[in-house]
């Protein structure tokens, strides 16, 4: 990958459409516009109608709209052009072919436009990740979270923390490097206090039950229980589709069957699993193994008990679901004993009790994932760097010497900087001189 190449790629999706957009970015954009569209000296940000030609045969491929953005006032910070052409496969293929025949132009790699935007300081890394999340957003809450991140809310939070550390570092370094300047020793205490409160703040942010990450990837709900309890029937009922096979044969479901639903704007993935019992053969044993893994990795468990057997309730199912489960007694249509208040009696067959269960699931999901005032942590990458930062800060608090303390704080600032992509070293020096007026 060469960052000096001019790159192009369809910005719109695959398949037929009324319009397709091709984006071109780099130093050769003007040249490409002249060769392919016959446009010379375009005005930035003005819509131009143009014939798009094959530069070799001069044949007109399509007629469309061309917009030129002069760098740095563009998405990537470079010269950019957007060609809005008809979205037919042949048109797209030939226009892309025409672009690739211009010397110095090549197809962009995945994420390369946003990568250039980051490299050119148009956005930080978290915003670029927000762009990807926004494109992948399936539900309203996912879209909102992604847009907040794209808009820089998360990046600003991390940058703000890093700035605090840079300030602390500046005061410690000043103390070390310029002892003759009579810096009050309290400044070291103030610095320590700042580090302590930052550790607390980062820990609060980390300790959010993975709200942002779950919103991004989907809230996982596993349906478990003994064979024939009615797990597959419940799944079909909940997602209003016939996704899983239902039969009176115990042990029907073998593999994990997942179905995706949007609950009030939140992404939820229900997983039906194999019935739990002593396996009778190899495939069933594997299915049960997967069921247990699914239960372990889910955010909520729907423990389904067979109403035909109630009040007997399977012990293993109870145990598996005790920390994060709802106990559901299915087949309420044929129940012989009344169900106690803490359980959800339902009939997957008739639909009885499903509304109440659905309301409960929905309230759990909403409470767990609802957007908060401060932006949520959304990726493992961020979590790892934040954990590193906290470790360094904690170590700095116990460092025996000031210079070691400073080094740990510098490492912590670096970890934070790696999240947004800003790891300025120079600015620490800048800060020393600015805040303490040391030097001439
Ligand atoms: N009467 C009654 N029968 C039900 C109800 N729900 C499911 N059944 C029946 O119970 C049997 C088993 O249902 P499934 O949904 O396949 O059960 P499962 O828990 O997925 O079973 P496995 O996949 O074998 O683990 C089928 O004959 C269903 O028609 C219900 O609410 N009432
Ligand atoms: Mg089943």
XYZ file of C-alpha atoms and ligand atoms in Angstrom:
473
model
C 0.000 0.000 0.000
C 1.489 3.287 -1.092
C 0.017 6.381 0.525
C 1.069 8.578 -2.396
C -1.047 6.694 -4.945
C -4.327 8.105 -6.075
C -7.026 5.636 -5.104
C -10.573 4.974 -6.242
C -13.424 2.672 -5.268
C -17.206 2.471 -5.382
C -18.540 4.220 -2.284
C -22.005 2.753 -2.777
C -23.009 -0.878 -2.299
C -22.894 -3.797 -4.685
C -25.775 -4.703 -6.965
C -28.021 -2.720 -9.261
C -29.152 0.702 -8.109
C -30.350 3.971 -9.574
C -27.112 5.709 -8.774
C -23.651 4.479 -7.847
C -20.984 6.699 -6.360
C -17.303 6.273 -7.075
C -14.835 8.124 -4.935
C -11.348 9.098 -6.094
C -8.715 10.530 -3.754
C -5.118 11.682 -4.180
C -2.861 14.012 -6.093
C -3.967 12.788 -9.520
C -7.667 13.551 -9.091
C -7.639 16.630 -11.338
C -5.763 14.729 -14.010
C -8.270 11.876 -13.853
C -11.209 14.265 -14.137
C -9.685 15.822 -17.230
C -8.924 12.514 -18.919
C -12.161 10.744 -18.083
C -14.744 13.490 -17.758
C -13.199 16.216 -19.893
C -13.390 18.605 -16.941
C -10.614 21.156 -16.590
C -10.060 23.363 -13.545
C -13.252 22.384 -11.751
C -14.513 24.643 -8.985
C -14.448 22.905 -5.635
C -17.761 21.676 -4.246
C -19.716 22.429 -7.403
C -21.893 19.962 -9.188
C -20.884 19.336 -12.789
C -22.688 17.285 -15.377
C -20.287 15.323 -17.534
C -19.881 12.553 -20.040
C -17.642 9.849 -18.710
C -15.426 8.388 -21.393
C -13.061 5.518 -21.805
C -9.743 7.380 -22.224
C -8.412 4.856 -24.734
C -11.389 4.413 -27.078
C -13.055 7.790 -26.305
C -16.349 5.929 -26.117
C -18.943 7.486 -23.796
C -19.597 5.022 -20.965
C -22.208 7.015 -19.061
C -23.349 10.521 -18.231
C -23.300 11.589 -14.644
C -22.523 14.110 -11.971
C -19.072 15.015 -10.801
C -18.189 16.837 -7.602
C -14.663 17.933 -6.843
C -13.402 18.606 -3.314
C -10.063 20.391 -3.138
C -7.824 19.095 -0.343
C -7.587 19.628 2.570
C -11.318 20.419 2.588
C -12.359 16.856 1.837
C -13.092 13.566 3.559
C -9.535 12.291 3.209
C -7.850 15.665 3.369
C -6.546 15.092 -0.167
C -8.069 16.163 -3.467
C -11.200 14.087 -3.843
C -13.740 13.609 -6.628
C -17.065 11.853 -6.430
C -18.616 10.499 -9.597
C -22.334 9.849 -9.407
C -23.112 7.490 -12.239
C -25.900 5.090 -13.099
C -25.773 2.091 -10.805
C -25.761 -0.688 -13.392
C -23.116 -3.385 -13.210
C -21.732 -2.726 -16.694
C -21.537 1.023 -16.120
C -19.748 0.588 -12.825
C -17.350 -1.969 -14.209
C -16.412 0.164 -17.210
C -16.026 3.416 -15.262
C -13.785 1.623 -12.761
C -11.850 0.182 -15.702
C -11.462 3.661 -17.191
C -10.131 4.999 -13.892
C -7.614 2.201 -13.566
C -6.277 2.993 -17.021
C -5.162 6.424 -15.807
C -1.521 6.275 -14.757
C -0.992 6.552 -11.010
C -4.512 5.463 -10.106
C -5.321 2.202 -8.385
C -8.216 0.537 -6.575
C -8.425 1.471 -2.907
C -7.891 -1.139 -0.247
C -10.477 -1.755 2.469
C -10.746 1.267 4.730
C -8.105 3.199 2.841
C -10.133 6.408 2.458
C -10.770 6.593 6.193
C -7.189 5.602 6.868
C -6.017 8.566 4.838
C -8.484 10.783 6.675
C -6.832 9.714 9.940
C -3.317 10.112 8.562
C -4.169 13.610 7.388
C -5.642 14.612 10.731
C -9.225 14.845 9.462
C -10.452 12.487 12.178
C -9.043 10.400 14.988
C -9.001 6.608 15.049
C -12.120 6.291 17.190
C -14.056 8.437 14.709
C -12.862 6.236 11.853
C -14.078 3.219 13.836
C -17.353 5.108 14.286
C -17.653 5.374 10.498
C -17.323 1.585 10.211
C -19.831 1.066 13.027
C -22.302 3.426 11.403
C -22.081 1.513 8.151
C -22.639 -1.738 10.053
C -25.441 -0.388 12.255
C -28.652 -2.404 11.934
C -30.711 -0.792 14.658
C -31.485 2.710 15.843
C -29.462 2.493 19.064
C -26.462 1.113 17.165
C -26.732 4.006 14.723
C -26.901 6.548 17.543
C -23.900 5.107 19.317
C -21.888 4.985 16.094
C -22.793 8.544 15.189
C -21.722 9.778 18.603
C -18.398 8.030 18.174
C -17.977 9.296 14.633
C -18.687 12.800 15.881
C -15.723 12.485 18.203
C -17.432 12.089 21.602
C -15.377 9.062 22.558
C -12.178 10.395 21.028
C -12.632 13.666 22.908
C -13.088 11.852 26.191
C -9.861 9.890 25.733
C -7.995 12.935 24.480
C -9.211 14.882 27.477
C -7.790 12.210 29.794
C -4.538 12.147 27.902
C -4.264 15.934 28.167
C -4.728 15.696 31.911
C -1.841 13.240 32.065
C 0.343 15.390 29.876
C -0.265 18.235 32.310
C 0.627 16.072 35.286
C 3.698 14.896 33.480
C 4.679 18.443 32.697
C 4.520 19.402 36.363
C 6.586 16.409 37.463
C 9.185 16.936 34.764
C 9.435 20.580 35.641
C 10.102 19.597 39.234
C 12.818 17.184 38.153
C 14.460 19.308 35.498
C 14.270 22.777 36.978
C 14.780 22.436 40.730
C 16.245 25.938 40.904
C 12.944 27.441 39.790
C 11.356 27.002 43.226
C 8.374 25.010 42.120
C 6.204 24.420 45.190
C 6.368 20.787 46.376
C 2.550 20.773 46.641
C 2.472 20.560 42.882
C 3.620 16.942 43.241
C 0.713 16.217 45.564
C -1.686 17.878 43.185
C -0.281 15.705 40.429
C -0.817 12.573 42.523
C -4.386 13.560 43.243
C -5.020 14.118 39.559
C -3.692 10.637 38.783
C -5.848 9.045 41.498
C -9.004 10.680 40.243
C -8.174 9.768 36.665
C -7.692 6.108 37.654
C -11.147 6.218 39.235
C -12.678 7.842 36.187
C -11.173 5.346 33.743
C -12.209 2.436 35.953
C -15.786 3.708 36.017
C -15.724 3.887 32.240
C -14.288 0.353 31.998
C -16.760 -1.024 34.492
C -19.900 -0.515 32.418
C -20.842 -4.171 31.925
C -19.673 -3.947 28.320
C -22.705 -1.828 27.424
C -21.213 -0.251 24.295
C -19.582 -3.448 23.074
C -22.802 -5.453 23.478
C -24.795 -2.758 21.711
C -22.355 -2.968 18.826
C -22.311 -6.748 18.497
C -25.812 -7.625 19.724
C -27.325 -8.769 23.029
C -27.114 -12.568 23.213
C -29.973 -14.556 24.702
C -29.596 -18.333 25.017
C -32.646 -20.591 25.308
C -31.789 -23.700 27.310
C -33.593 -26.584 28.941
C -34.280 -30.306 28.795
C -35.293 -31.970 25.506
C -38.925 -31.380 24.567
C -39.336 -28.495 27.030
C -40.364 -26.382 24.036
C -37.225 -24.306 23.414
C -37.518 -24.358 19.638
C -41.242 -23.602 19.861
C -40.408 -20.604 22.063
C -37.741 -19.342 19.674
C -40.162 -19.491 16.756
C -42.782 -17.693 18.826
C -40.368 -14.938 19.944
C -38.955 -14.173 16.514
C -42.299 -14.803 14.728
C -40.655 -17.062 12.161
C -40.320 -20.771 11.727
C -36.553 -20.886 12.200
C -36.175 -24.065 14.240
C -37.648 -27.540 13.750
C -40.206 -28.476 16.389
C -41.056 -32.103 17.004
C -42.183 -34.411 19.762
C -38.971 -36.400 19.374
C -36.712 -35.547 22.297
C -33.320 -34.350 21.056
C -34.552 -32.708 17.841
C -32.332 -29.646 17.993
C -28.631 -30.476 17.698
C -26.833 -27.340 16.634
C -27.227 -23.786 17.920
C -29.858 -21.940 15.885
C -29.653 -18.177 16.002
C -32.220 -15.578 15.041
C -31.732 -11.827 15.048
C -34.391 -9.337 16.133
C -34.586 -5.629 16.712
C -36.164 -4.926 20.108
C -36.998 -1.221 20.491
C -33.923 -0.268 18.471
C -31.575 -2.688 20.226
C -29.990 -5.659 18.432
C -30.840 -8.992 20.058
C -29.733 -12.476 19.015
C -31.792 -15.390 20.322
C -30.071 -18.785 20.288
C -32.017 -22.031 20.482
C -29.916 -24.935 21.729
C -29.870 -28.696 22.061
C -31.853 -30.157 24.992
C -29.725 -30.873 28.047
C -29.518 -34.505 29.104
C -27.082 -37.415 29.179
C -26.209 -37.583 25.475
C -27.130 -40.755 23.631
C -24.610 -40.353 20.816
C -21.732 -38.275 19.492
C -23.655 -35.602 17.577
C -25.965 -34.953 20.468
C -22.986 -34.735 22.839
C -21.430 -32.086 20.612
C -24.765 -30.224 20.479
C -24.981 -30.190 24.264
C -21.417 -28.979 24.518
C -22.321 -26.075 22.229
C -25.469 -25.379 24.237
C -23.443 -25.059 27.423
C -20.900 -22.784 25.743
C -23.716 -20.622 24.410
C -25.267 -20.345 27.847
C -21.939 -19.354 29.326
C -21.295 -16.639 26.746
C -24.770 -15.184 26.649
C -25.970 -11.985 28.270
C -29.281 -13.499 29.351
C -30.558 -17.076 29.621
C -34.134 -18.178 29.060
C -34.347 -21.364 31.107
C -37.270 -23.334 29.748
C -38.894 -25.976 31.973
C -41.271 -28.598 30.683
C -44.791 -27.871 31.979
C -45.712 -31.499 31.552
C -43.359 -32.306 34.407
C -43.917 -29.199 36.556
C -43.542 -28.723 39.558
C -40.475 -30.816 38.856
C -37.837 -28.498 37.412
C -34.562 -29.666 35.896
C -31.729 -28.961 38.339
C -28.972 -28.465 35.757
C -31.015 -25.867 33.870
C -31.738 -24.024 37.104
C -28.081 -24.018 38.034
C -26.916 -22.771 34.641
C -29.372 -19.892 34.635
C -29.217 -18.848 38.251
C -27.050 -15.736 37.766
C -28.488 -14.325 34.580
C -31.672 -16.174 33.766
C -35.435 -16.034 33.605
C -37.189 -19.234 34.628
C -39.927 -20.085 32.170
C -42.472 -22.856 32.595
C -43.722 -23.800 29.140
C -46.931 -25.623 28.130
C -49.136 -23.572 30.459
C -52.050 -24.902 28.402
C -51.634 -28.330 29.994
C -50.244 -27.394 33.425
C -51.524 -29.351 36.357
C -50.059 -27.296 39.215
C -50.188 -23.489 39.694
C -46.902 -21.714 38.898
C -45.135 -19.696 41.590
C -44.864 -15.926 41.156
C -41.170 -15.703 40.345
C -41.560 -17.881 37.238
C -42.945 -17.059 33.823
C -45.693 -19.445 32.798
C -46.095 -19.447 29.014
C -47.458 -21.547 26.232
C -45.295 -21.485 23.153
C -48.142 -23.316 21.477
C -50.993 -20.860 22.155
C -48.964 -17.695 22.813
C -50.246 -17.328 26.382
C -47.828 -15.402 28.627
C -45.567 -14.426 25.741
C -46.402 -10.701 25.958
C -45.394 -10.568 29.603
C -42.174 -12.465 28.914
C -41.415 -10.221 25.941
C -41.947 -7.097 28.075
C -39.509 -8.455 30.640
C -36.872 -9.286 28.016
C -37.313 -5.883 26.452
C -36.885 -4.083 29.771
C -33.723 -6.061 30.564
C -32.231 -5.290 27.156
C -33.150 -1.620 27.339
C -31.762 -1.215 30.817
C -28.559 -2.973 29.877
C -27.923 -1.169 26.603
C -29.554 2.258 26.791
C -27.291 5.111 25.805
C -25.899 7.140 28.674
C -24.786 10.708 28.874
C -21.116 9.872 28.612
C -20.069 7.822 25.596
C -19.595 4.095 26.087
C -16.582 1.950 25.498
C -17.208 0.186 22.198
C -14.293 -2.042 21.394
C -11.847 -4.517 22.851
C -9.030 -2.451 21.363
C -10.029 0.521 23.515
C -10.579 -1.665 26.565
C -7.078 -3.144 26.317
C -5.401 0.246 25.996
C -7.427 1.657 28.876
C -6.500 -1.319 31.051
C -2.849 -0.714 30.178
C -3.210 2.957 31.056
C -4.727 2.128 34.453
C -1.940 -0.371 35.202
C 0.730 2.187 34.411
C -1.010 4.836 36.492
C -1.354 2.492 39.446
C 2.310 1.611 39.196
C 3.216 5.287 39.004
C 1.497 5.877 42.343
C 3.909 3.463 43.998
C 7.014 4.481 42.087
C 9.930 5.116 44.459
C 11.372 8.007 42.458
C 9.906 10.926 40.580
C 11.553 10.028 37.302
C 10.109 6.498 37.425
C 6.733 7.959 38.264
C 7.026 10.255 35.266
C 7.963 7.355 33.027
C 4.856 5.384 34.054
C 2.636 8.370 33.460
C 4.221 8.827 30.058
C 3.444 5.176 29.253
C -0.148 5.659 30.406
C -0.504 8.739 28.187
C 0.867 6.699 25.319
C -1.699 3.959 25.895
C -4.480 6.524 25.811
C -2.934 8.137 22.736
C -2.877 4.818 20.947
C -6.678 4.724 21.120
C -7.163 7.964 19.249
C -3.948 7.755 17.257
C -2.393 10.865 18.799
C 0.853 10.125 20.531
C 2.519 13.510 20.679
C 5.784 13.597 22.590
C 6.683 17.145 21.656
C 3.635 18.549 23.354
C 4.882 17.456 26.751
C 7.767 19.846 26.333
C 5.460 22.510 24.959
C 3.296 22.162 28.019
C 6.245 22.506 30.406
C 7.126 25.855 28.978
C 3.621 27.100 28.511
C 2.228 26.271 31.925
C 5.218 27.021 34.034
C 6.769 29.888 32.115
C 10.164 28.269 32.454
C 12.766 29.236 29.919
C 13.223 32.491 28.180
N -49.088 -28.492 24.783
C -47.989 -27.838 24.455
N -47.064 -28.440 23.722
C -45.952 -27.740 23.386
C -45.766 -26.407 23.778
N -44.562 -25.981 23.315
C -44.035 -27.019 22.650
N -44.849 -28.086 22.686
C -44.639 -29.410 22.081
O -43.540 -30.011 22.721
C -42.793 -30.780 21.793
C -41.340 -30.355 21.813
O -41.231 -29.042 21.354
P -39.859 -28.407 20.817
O -40.064 -26.963 20.678
O -39.355 -29.171 19.680
O -38.961 -28.711 22.113
P -37.396 -28.472 22.305
O -37.204 -28.028 23.710
O -36.865 -27.616 21.244
O -36.839 -29.956 22.171
P -35.381 -30.465 21.696
O -34.992 -29.732 20.457
O -35.595 -31.897 21.480
O -34.445 -30.197 22.829
C -43.455 -30.572 20.438
O -44.315 -31.650 20.183
C -44.236 -29.293 20.625
O -45.372 -29.209 19.797
C -46.789 -25.783 24.549
O -46.723 -24.626 24.951
N -47.870 -26.557 24.855
Mg -35.470 -27.915 19.838
